[in-house]
Coordinates of N, CA and C in Angstrom, one line a residue:
M198 N 0.9 -1.2 0.0 CA 0.0 0.0 0.0 C 0.9 1.2 0.0
P199 N 0.7 2.1 -0.9 CA 1.5 3.3 -1.0 C 1.2 4.3 0.2
P200 N 2.3 5.0 0.6 CA 2.1 5.8 1.8 C 1.1 7.0 1.5
I201 N 0.4 7.4 2.5 CA -0.6 8.5 2.2 C 0.2 9.8 2.1
P202 N -0.1 10.6 1.1 CA 0.6 11.9 1.0 C 0.4 12.8 2.2
G203 N 1.5 13.3 2.7 CA 1.5 14.2 3.9 C 1.5 13.4 5.2
S204 N 1.7 12.1 5.3 CA 1.6 11.4 6.5 C 2.9 11.7 7.3
G205 N 4.1 11.8 6.6 CA 5.3 12.2 7.2 C 5.2 13.5 7.9
L206 N 4.6 14.5 7.3 CA 4.4 15.8 7.9 C 3.5 15.7 9.1
A207 N 2.5 14.9 9.0 CA 1.5 14.8 10.1 C 2.2 14.2 11.4
K208 N 3.1 13.2 11.1 CA 3.8 12.6 12.2 C 4.8 13.6 12.8
G209 N 5.4 14.3 12.0 CA 6.4 15.4 12.6 C 5.6 16.4 13.4
L210 N 4.5 16.8 12.9 CA 3.7 17.9 13.7 C 3.1 17.3 14.9
A211 N 2.8 15.9 15.0 CA 2.4 15.3 16.1 C 3.5 15.3 17.2
V212 N 4.8 15.0 16.9 CA 5.8 15.0 17.8 C 6.0 16.4 18.3
T213 N 5.9 17.4 17.5 CA 6.0 18.8 17.9 C 4.9 19.1 18.9
L214 N 3.7 18.8 18.6 CA 2.6 19.2 19.6 C 2.8 18.4 20.9
R215 N 3.3 17.3 20.9 CA 3.5 16.5 22.2 C 4.7 17.1 23.0
T216 N 5.7 17.6 22.3 CA 6.8 18.3 22.9 C 6.3 19.7 23.5
M217 N 5.5 20.3 22.8 CA 5.1 21.7 23.2 C 4.2 21.7 24.6
T218 N 3.6 20.5 24.8 CA 2.8 20.3 26.0 C 3.6 20.0 27.3
K219 N 4.8 19.6 27.1 CA 5.7 19.2 28.2 C 6.3 20.4 28.8
K220 N 6.7 20.3 30.1 CA 7.2 21.4 30.8 C 8.7 21.4 30.5
T221 N 9.2 22.6 30.3 CA 10.6 22.8 30.0 C 11.5 22.6 31.1
V222 N 12.6 21.8 31.0 CA 13.5 21.5 32.0 C 14.9 22.2 31.6
T223 N 15.4 23.0 32.6 CA 16.6 23.7 32.3 C 17.6 23.2 33.4
A224 N 18.8 22.7 32.9 CA 19.9 22.3 33.8 C 20.5 23.5 34.4
Q225 N 20.5 23.7 35.7 CA 21.1 24.8 36.4 C 22.6 24.6 36.7
Y226 N 23.3 24.1 35.7 CA 24.7 23.9 35.8 C 25.4 25.2 35.7
P227 N 26.5 25.6 36.5 CA 27.2 24.8 37.4 C 26.7 24.9 38.9
D228 N 25.6 25.6 39.1 CA 25.1 25.8 40.5 C 24.6 24.4 41.0
V229 N 24.0 23.7 40.1 CA 23.5 22.3 40.4 C 24.2 21.3 39.6
Q230 N 24.8 20.3 40.3 CA 25.6 19.3 39.6 C 24.7 18.4 38.9
P231 N 25.0 17.9 37.6 CA 24.1 17.0 36.9 C 24.1 15.6 37.6
D232 N 23.0 14.9 37.5 CA 22.9 13.5 38.0 C 23.4 12.6 37.0
L233 N 24.7 12.2 37.0 CA 25.3 11.3 35.9 C 25.0 9.9 36.3
P234 N 25.0 9.1 35.2 CA 25.0 7.6 35.4 C 26.2 7.1 36.2
P235 N 26.1 6.1 37.0 CA 27.3 5.8 37.8 C 28.5 5.3 37.1
R236 N 28.3 4.8 35.8 CA 29.4 4.2 35.0 C 29.7 5.2 33.8
S237 N 29.4 6.5 33.9 CA 29.6 7.4 32.8 C 31.0 7.5 32.5
R238 N 31.3 7.7 31.2 CA 32.7 8.0 30.7 C 33.0 9.4 30.8
G239 N 33.6 9.7 31.9 CA 34.1 11.1 32.1 C 35.5 11.3 31.7
V240 N 36.4 10.6 32.4 CA 37.8 10.8 32.2 C 38.5 9.5 32.5
I241 N 39.7 9.3 32.1 CA 40.5 8.0 32.4 C 41.4 8.3 33.5
A242 N 41.2 7.4 34.6 CA 42.0 7.4 35.7 C 43.1 6.3 35.7
L243 N 44.1 6.6 36.5 CA 45.3 5.7 36.5 C 45.6 5.1 37.9
F244 N 45.7 3.8 38.1 CA 46.1 3.3 39.3 C 47.5 2.7 39.1
E245 N 48.5 3.6 39.4 CA 49.9 3.4 38.9 C 50.5 2.1 39.6
E246 N 50.0 1.7 40.7 CA 50.6 0.6 41.4 C 50.5 -0.8 40.6
N247 N 49.4 -0.8 39.7 CA 49.1 -1.9 38.9 C 49.8 -1.9 37.5
C248 N 50.3 -0.7 37.2 CA 51.0 -0.5 35.9 C 52.4 -1.2 35.8
T249 N 52.5 -2.0 34.8 CA 53.8 -2.7 34.6 C 54.6 -2.2 33.4
V250 N 54.2 -1.1 32.9 CA 54.8 -0.4 31.7 C 54.9 -1.5 30.6
C251 N 53.8 -2.2 30.3 CA 53.8 -3.1 29.2 C 53.6 -2.5 27.9
M252 N 53.1 -1.2 27.9 CA 52.9 -0.3 26.7 C 51.8 -0.7 25.9
L253 N 50.9 -1.7 26.4 CA 49.9 -2.2 25.5 C 48.8 -1.1 25.2
C254 N 48.5 -0.3 26.2 CA 47.6 0.7 26.1 C 48.0 1.7 25.1
A255 N 49.3 2.2 25.2 CA 49.8 3.1 24.2 C 49.8 2.6 22.7
R256 N 50.1 1.2 22.6 CA 50.2 0.8 21.3 C 48.8 0.5 20.6
E257 N 47.9 0.2 21.5 CA 46.5 0.0 20.9 C 45.6 1.3 20.8
C258 N 46.1 2.4 21.4 CA 45.4 3.7 21.4 C 45.3 4.1 19.8
P259 N 44.1 4.3 19.2 CA 44.1 4.7 17.9 C 44.5 6.2 17.6
D260 N 44.4 7.0 18.7 CA 44.9 8.4 18.5 C 46.3 8.7 19.0
W261 N 46.9 7.7 19.5 CA 48.3 7.8 20.1 C 48.4 9.0 21.0
C262 N 47.5 9.1 21.9 CA 47.5 10.1 22.8 C 48.0 9.8 24.3
I263 N 48.6 8.6 24.4 CA 49.1 8.1 25.6 C 50.6 8.2 25.6
Y264 N 51.3 8.8 26.5 CA 52.7 8.9 26.6 C 53.2 8.3 27.8
I265 N 54.2 7.3 27.6 CA 54.8 6.6 28.8 C 56.3 6.6 28.7
D266 N 56.9 6.8 29.8 CA 58.4 6.8 29.9 C 58.7 5.8 31.1
S267 N 59.8 5.1 31.1 CA 60.1 4.2 32.2 C 61.6 4.0 32.1
H268 N 62.1 3.3 33.1 CA 63.5 2.9 33.2 C 63.5 1.5 33.9
K269 N 64.7 0.8 33.7 CA 64.8 -0.5 34.3 C 65.6 -0.4 35.6
E270 N 65.2 -1.2 36.6 CA 66.0 -1.3 37.9 C 66.3 -2.7 38.1
T271 N 67.5 -3.0 38.7 CA 67.9 -4.4 39.1 C 67.3 -4.7 40.4
V272 N 66.6 -5.8 40.5 CA 66.2 -6.3 41.8 C 67.0 -7.3 42.4
P273 N 67.5 -7.2 43.6 CA 68.4 -8.2 44.2 C 67.8 -9.5 44.2
A274 N 68.6 -10.5 44.3 CA 68.0 -11.9 44.4 C 67.3 -12.1 45.7
A275 N 66.2 -12.9 45.7 CA 65.4 -13.1 46.9 C 66.1 -14.0 47.8
V276 N 66.9 -14.9 47.4 CA 67.6 -15.9 48.2 C 69.0 -15.9 47.9
P277 N 69.9 -16.3 48.8 CA 71.4 -16.3 48.5 C 71.7 -17.2 47.3
G278 N 72.6 -16.7 46.5 CA 72.9 -17.5 45.3 C 71.9 -17.4 44.1
G279 N 70.8 -16.7 44.3 CA 69.8 -16.5 43.3 C 70.2 -15.5 42.2
R280 N 69.4 -15.4 41.2 CA 69.7 -14.6 40.0 C 69.0 -13.3 40.2
E281 N 69.8 -12.1 39.9 CA 69.1 -10.8 39.9 C 68.1 -10.7 38.8
R282 N 67.1 -9.9 39.0 CA 66.2 -9.7 38.0 C 66.0 -8.2 37.8
S283 N 65.5 -7.8 36.6 CA 65.3 -6.4 36.3 C 63.7 -6.2 36.1
R284 N 63.3 -4.9 36.5 CA 61.9 -4.6 36.4 C 61.7 -3.3 35.8
N285 N 60.6 -2.9 35.2 CA 60.3 -1.7 34.6 C 59.7 -0.7 35.7
V286 N 60.2 0.5 35.9 CA 59.7 1.4 36.8 C 59.1 2.6 36.0
L287 N 57.9 2.9 36.3 CA 57.1 4.0 35.6 C 57.7 5.4 36.0
D288 N 58.0 6.1 35.0 CA 58.5 7.5 35.1 C 57.4 8.6 34.8
R289 N 56.8 8.3 33.7 CA 55.7 9.2 33.2 C 54.6 8.5 32.5
F290 N 53.4 8.9 32.9 CA 52.1 8.3 32.3 C 51.3 9.6 32.1
A291 N 51.1 9.9 30.8 CA 50.3 11.1 30.5 C 49.3 10.7 29.4
I292 N 48.2 11.4 29.4 CA 47.1 11.3 28.3 C 46.7 12.7 27.8
D293 N 46.8 12.9 26.6 CA 46.4 14.2 25.9 C 44.9 14.0 25.6
F294 N 44.1 14.8 26.4 CA 42.7 14.6 26.3 C 42.2 15.5 25.2
S295 N 43.0 16.3 24.5 CA 42.6 17.1 23.4 C 42.6 16.2 22.2
L296 N 43.3 15.0 22.2 CA 43.2 14.0 21.1 C 42.4 12.8 21.5
C297 N 42.2 12.5 22.8 CA 41.4 11.3 23.1 C 40.0 11.4 22.6
M298 N 39.5 10.3 22.1 CA 38.1 10.2 21.6 C 37.3 9.4 22.6
Y299 N 37.9 9.0 23.7 CA 37.0 8.2 24.8 C 36.4 7.0 24.2
C300 N 37.2 6.3 23.5 CA 36.8 4.9 23.0 C 36.9 3.9 24.0
G301 N 37.8 4.0 25.0 CA 37.9 3.1 26.1 C 38.8 1.9 25.8
I302 N 39.4 1.8 24.6 CA 40.3 0.8 24.1 C 41.4 0.5 25.2
C303 N 42.0 1.5 25.7 CA 43.2 1.4 26.5 C 42.7 0.7 27.8
I304 N 41.5 1.0 28.3 CA 41.0 0.4 29.5 C 40.7 -1.1 29.3
E305 N 40.2 -1.4 28.1 CA 39.8 -2.8 27.8 C 41.0 -3.6 27.7
V306 N 42.1 -3.1 27.1 CA 43.2 -4.0 26.8 C 44.2 -4.1 28.0
C307 N 44.1 -3.2 28.9 CA 45.0 -3.3 30.1 C 44.9 -4.6 30.8
P308 N 45.9 -5.4 30.8 CA 45.9 -6.7 31.4 C 46.0 -6.7 33.0
F309 N 46.3 -5.5 33.5 CA 46.6 -5.5 35.0 C 45.7 -4.6 35.7
D310 N 44.5 -4.1 35.1 CA 43.5 -3.3 35.7 C 44.3 -2.0 36.3
A311 N 44.9 -1.3 35.4 CA 45.6 0.0 35.9 C 44.8 1.2 35.4
L312 N 43.8 1.0 34.5 CA 43.1 2.2 33.9 C 41.6 1.9 34.2
F313 N 40.9 3.1 34.5 CA 39.5 2.9 34.9 C 38.8 4.1 34.3
W314 N 37.5 4.0 34.2 CA 36.6 5.3 33.8 C 36.2 5.9 35.1
S315 N 36.3 7.2 35.1 CA 35.9 8.0 36.1 C 34.8 9.0 35.7
P316 N 33.8 9.1 36.5 CA 32.6 10.1 36.0 C 33.1 11.6 36.1
E317 N 34.3 11.9 36.5 CA 34.7 13.3 36.6 C 34.8 13.9 35.2
F318 N 34.2 15.0 35.0 CA 34.2 15.7 33.8 C 34.6 17.2 33.7
E319 N 34.9 17.7 35.0 CA 35.1 19.1 35.0 C 36.7 19.3 35.0
Y320 N 37.3 19.2 33.8 CA 38.7 19.4 33.7 C 39.0 20.2 32.4
A321 N 38.1 21.1 32.1 CA 38.3 22.0 30.9 C 39.4 23.0 31.3
E322 N 40.2 23.4 30.2 CA 41.3 24.3 30.3 C 41.1 25.4 29.3
T323 N 41.7 26.6 29.6 CA 41.7 27.6 28.6 C 42.8 27.5 27.5
D324 N 43.7 26.7 27.8 CA 44.9 26.4 26.8 C 44.8 25.0 26.5
I325 N 44.9 24.7 25.2 CA 44.8 23.3 24.7 C 46.1 22.5 25.2
L326 N 47.1 23.1 25.4 CA 48.3 22.4 25.8 C 48.2 21.9 27.2
E327 N 47.4 22.5 28.0 CA 47.2 22.0 29.4 C 46.2 20.9 29.5
L328 N 45.7 20.4 28.4 CA 44.8 19.2 28.4 C 45.7 17.9 28.4
T329 N 47.0 18.0 28.3 CA 47.8 16.7 28.6 C 48.1 16.7 30.1
H330 N 47.3 15.7 30.7 CA 47.4 15.5 32.1 C 48.4 14.4 32.5
E331 N 49.3 14.7 33.5 CA 50.3 13.7 33.9 C 49.7 12.7 34.8
R332 N 50.6 11.8 35.3 CA 50.0 10.7 36.2 C 49.6 11.2 37.6
D333 N 50.1 12.3 38.0 CA 49.6 12.8 39.3 C 48.1 13.1 39.3
K334 N 47.7 13.8 38.2 CA 46.4 14.2 38.0 C 45.5 13.0 37.8
L335 N 46.0 12.0 36.9 CA 45.3 10.8 36.6 C 45.1 10.0 37.9
R336 N 46.1 10.0 38.7 CA 46.0 9.3 40.0 C 44.9 9.9 40.9
D337 N 44.8 11.2 41.0 CA 43.8 11.9 41.8 C 42.4 11.6 41.3
W338 N 42.2 11.4 40.0 CA 40.9 11.0 39.5 C 40.6 9.6 39.9
M339 N 41.6 8.8 40.2 CA 41.3 7.3 40.6 C 40.4 7.3 41.8
W340 N 40.4 8.2 42.7 CA 39.6 8.1 43.9 C 38.2 8.6 43.6
T341 N 37.9 9.0 42.4 CA 36.5 9.3 42.0 C 35.8 8.1 41.2
V342 N 36.5 7.0 41.0 CA 36.0 5.8 40.3 C 35.0 5.2 41.3
P343 N 33.8 4.9 40.8 CA 32.8 4.2 41.7 C 33.2 2.7 41.8
E344 N 32.6 2.1 42.8 CA 32.9 0.6 43.0 C 32.1 -0.2 41.9
P345 N 32.7 -1.2 41.5 CA 32.0 -2.1 40.5 C 30.6 -2.6 41.0
P346 N 29.7 -2.8 40.2 CA 28.4 -3.3 40.7 C 28.5 -4.6 41.3
A347 N 27.6 -4.9 42.3 CA 27.7 -6.2 43.0 C 27.3 -7.4 42.0
L348 N 27.9 -8.5 42.2 CA 27.5 -9.7 41.4 C 26.2 -10.2 41.7
D349 N 25.6 -10.8 40.7 CA 24.4 -11.5 40.9 C 24.5 -12.6 41.8
P350 N 23.6 -12.7 42.9 CA 23.8 -13.8 43.9 C 23.7 -15.2 43.2
A351 N 22.9 -15.2 42.1 CA 22.7 -16.6 41.4 C 23.7 -16.8 40.3
A352 N 24.7 -15.8 40.2 CA 25.7 -16.1 39.1 C 26.7 -17.1 39.5
E353 N 27.4 -17.6 38.5 CA 28.5 -18.6 38.8 C 29.7 -17.9 39.4
E354 N 30.3 -18.6 40.3 CA 31.6 -18.0 40.9 C 32.6 -17.8 39.9
P355 N 33.3 -16.6 39.9 CA 34.4 -16.4 38.9 C 35.5 -17.5 39.0
K356 N 35.9 -17.9 37.9 CA 37.0 -18.9 37.8 C 38.3 -18.6 38.7
E357 N 38.6 -17.3 38.6 CA 39.8 -16.9 39.4 C 39.6 -17.1 40.9
I358 N 38.4 -16.8 41.4 CA 38.2 -16.9 42.8 C 38.1 -18.4 43.2
A359 N 37.5 -19.2 42.3 CA 37.4 -20.7 42.6 C 38.8 -21.2 42.5
A360 N 39.7 -20.9 41.6 CA 41.0 -21.5 41.6 C 41.8 -21.0 42.8
A361 N 41.7 -19.7 43.2 CA 42.4 -19.3 44.4 C 41.9 -19.9 45.7
R362 N 40.6 -20.2 45.8 CA 40.1 -20.9 47.0 C 40.5 -22.4 46.9
K363 N 40.6 -23.0 45.8 CA 41.1 -24.4 45.7 C 42.5 -24.5 46.2
T364 N 43.3 -23.6 45.7 CA 44.8 -23.5 46.0 C 44.9 -23.3 47.5
A365 N 44.1 -22.4 48.1 CA 44.2 -22.1 49.6 C 43.8 -23.3 50.4
D366 N 42.7 -24.0 50.0 CA 42.3 -25.2 50.7 C 43.4 -26.3 50.6
K367 N 44.1 -26.4 49.4 CA 45.1 -27.4 49.3 C 46.3 -27.1 50.2
L368 N 46.7 -25.8 50.3 CA 47.8 -25.4 51.1 C 47.4 -25.7 52.7
R369 N 46.1 -25.4 53.0 CA 45.7 -25.6 54.4 C 45.7 -27.1 54.8
T370 N 45.2 -27.9 53.9 CA 45.3 -29.3 54.1 C 46.7 -29.8 54.3
Q371 N 47.6 -29.3 53.4 CA 49.0 -29.8 53.5 C 49.7 -29.4 54.7
R372 N 49.3 -28.1 55.2 CA 49.9 -27.6 56.5 C 49.4 -28.4 57.6
E373 N 48.1 -28.8 57.6 CA 47.6 -29.6 58.7 C 48.2 -31.0 58.8
Q374 N 48.4 -31.5 57.5 CA 49.0 -32.9 57.6 C 50.5 -32.8 58.1
E375 N 51.2 -31.7 57.7 CA 52.5 -31.6 58.2 C 52.5 -31.3 59.7
A376 N 51.6 -30.5 60.2 CA 51.6 -30.3 61.6 C 51.3 -31.6 62.4
A377 N 50.3 -32.4 61.9 CA 50.0 -33.7 62.5 C 51.2 -34.6 62.5
A378 N 51.9 -34.7 61.3 CA 53.1 -35.5 61.2 C 54.2 -35.0 62.2
E379 N 54.4 -33.8 62.3 CA 55.4 -33.3 63.3 C 55.0 -33.6 64.7
Q380 N 53.7 -33.5 65.0 CA 53.2 -33.8 66.4 C 53.5 -35.3 66.7
E381 N 53.1 -36.1 65.7 CA 53.3 -37.6 65.9 C 54.8 -38.0 66.0
A382 N 55.6 -37.3 65.3 CA 57.1 -37.6 65.4 C 57.5 -37.2 66.8
A383 N 57.1 -36.0 67.2 CA 57.5 -35.5 68.6 C 57.0 -36.5 69.7
E384 N 55.8 -37.1 69.6 CA 55.3 -38.0 70.6 C 56.2 -39.2 70.5
R385 N 56.5 -39.7 69.3 CA 57.3 -40.9 69.2 C 58.7 -40.6 69.9
A386 N 59.3 -39.6 69.5 CA 60.6 -39.2 70.2 C 60.6 -39.1 71.7
A387 N 59.5 -38.6 72.2 CA 59.4 -38.5 73.7 C 59.2 -39.9 74.3
A388 N 58.4 -40.7 73.6 CA 58.2 -42.1 74.1 C 59.6 -42.9 74.0
A389 N 60.4 -42.7 72.9 CA 61.7 -43.3 72.8 C 62.6 -42.8 73.9
R390 N 62.6 -41.6 74.2 CA 63.5 -41.1 75.2 C 63.2 -41.6 76.6
K391 N 61.8 -41.7 76.8 CA 61.5 -42.3 78.1 C 61.8 -43.7 78.2
A392 N 61.7 -44.5 77.2 CA 62.0 -45.9 77.2 C 63.5 -46.1 77.4
A393 N 64.4 -45.2 76.7 CA 65.8 -45.4 76.8 C 66.3 -44.9 78.2
G394 N 65.5 -44.0 78.9 CA 65.9 -43.6 80.3 C 65.6 -44.7 81.3
Q395 N 64.6 -45.5 81.1 CA 64.2 -46.6 81.9 C 65.2 -47.7 81.8
E396 N 65.6 -48.0 80.6 CA 66.6 -49.0 80.4 C 68.0 -48.7 80.9
A397 N 68.4 -47.4 80.9 CA 69.7 -47.0 81.4 C 69.7 -47.2 83.0
E398 N 68.5 -46.9 83.7 CA 68.5 -47.1 85.1 C 68.6 -48.5 85.5
G399 N 67.9 -49.4 84.8 CA 68.0 -50.9 85.1 C 67.2 -51.2 86.4
P400 N 67.1 -52.5 86.7 CA 66.4 -53.0 88.0 C 67.3 -52.7 89.2
E401 N 66.8 -52.2 90.2 CA 67.6 -52.0 91.5 C 67.7 -53.2 92.3
A402 N 69.0 -53.6 92.8 CA 69.2 -54.8 93.5 C 68.7 -54.6 95.0
P403 N 68.2 -55.6 95.7 CA 67.9 -55.4 97.2 C 69.1 -55.3 98.0
D404 N 68.9 -54.5 99.1 CA 70.1 -54.3 100.1 C 70.6 -55.5 100.7
G405 N 69.7 -56.5 101.0 CA 70.1 -57.7 101.7 C 71.1 -58.5 100.9
E406 N 70.8 -58.7 99.6 CA 71.7 -59.5 98.7 C 73.1 -58.9 98.6
G407 N 73.2 -57.7 98.5 CA 74.5 -57.0 98.4 C 75.3 -57.2 99.6
T408 N 74.7 -57.2 100.8 CA 75.4 -57.4 102.1 C 75.9 -58.8 102.2
Q409 N 75.1 -59.8 101.8 CA 75.4 -61.2 102.0 C 76.6 -61.5 101.0
E410 N 76.6 -61.0 99.8 CA 77.7 -61.3 98.8 C 79.0 -60.6 99.4
G411 N 78.9 -59.5 100.1 CA 80.1 -58.9 100.7 C 80.6 -59.7 101.9
Q412 N 79.8 -60.4 102.6 CA 80.3 -61.2 103.7 C 81.0 -62.5 103.2
E413 N 80.4 -63.0 102.0 CA 80.9 -64.3 101.6 C 82.3 -64.0 101.0

């Protein structure tokens, strides 16, 4: 069936009439802060303790707006005779938000949970050069990151937690078995020492017999 001429115009006018009857809502920003969704994409925050300087976020960024500098340090051996190891130490972590398009790829690819979305959005600057924020500023935004939503009570337990609990139970059982074996060995050693002490003392001879042998 062909469309009725003028039906599109009628639908558009219907939307206009419905909108005209609604009350106008004006956001009184900045006097009144907006009610943002809890997981809104405001700015990228850095938890530098988790950063291993793997450079994955900088390589995957389509805008190349992440700048990372680091140096290597030698870590002494944990045990005598062990081998020294080297680790990367973060010197600089900066994001140029004048180039960032807020795609979130850097947050998704980070394997160590060092980057998070923060709902903070009030970081405008009068100079575009000041939109490159260093790690100190990114770290301050970390404290505005909301907690993750609670898991569904009926959901399956995460595999990481299940594996960690299995390992902990195995270690606890092993320690209990070792403690029981040590206690049993200590009891056996105490019984052996007691038996050896009794054998060393020997049976005591009566006083009369010793006197009679001396007279003979």
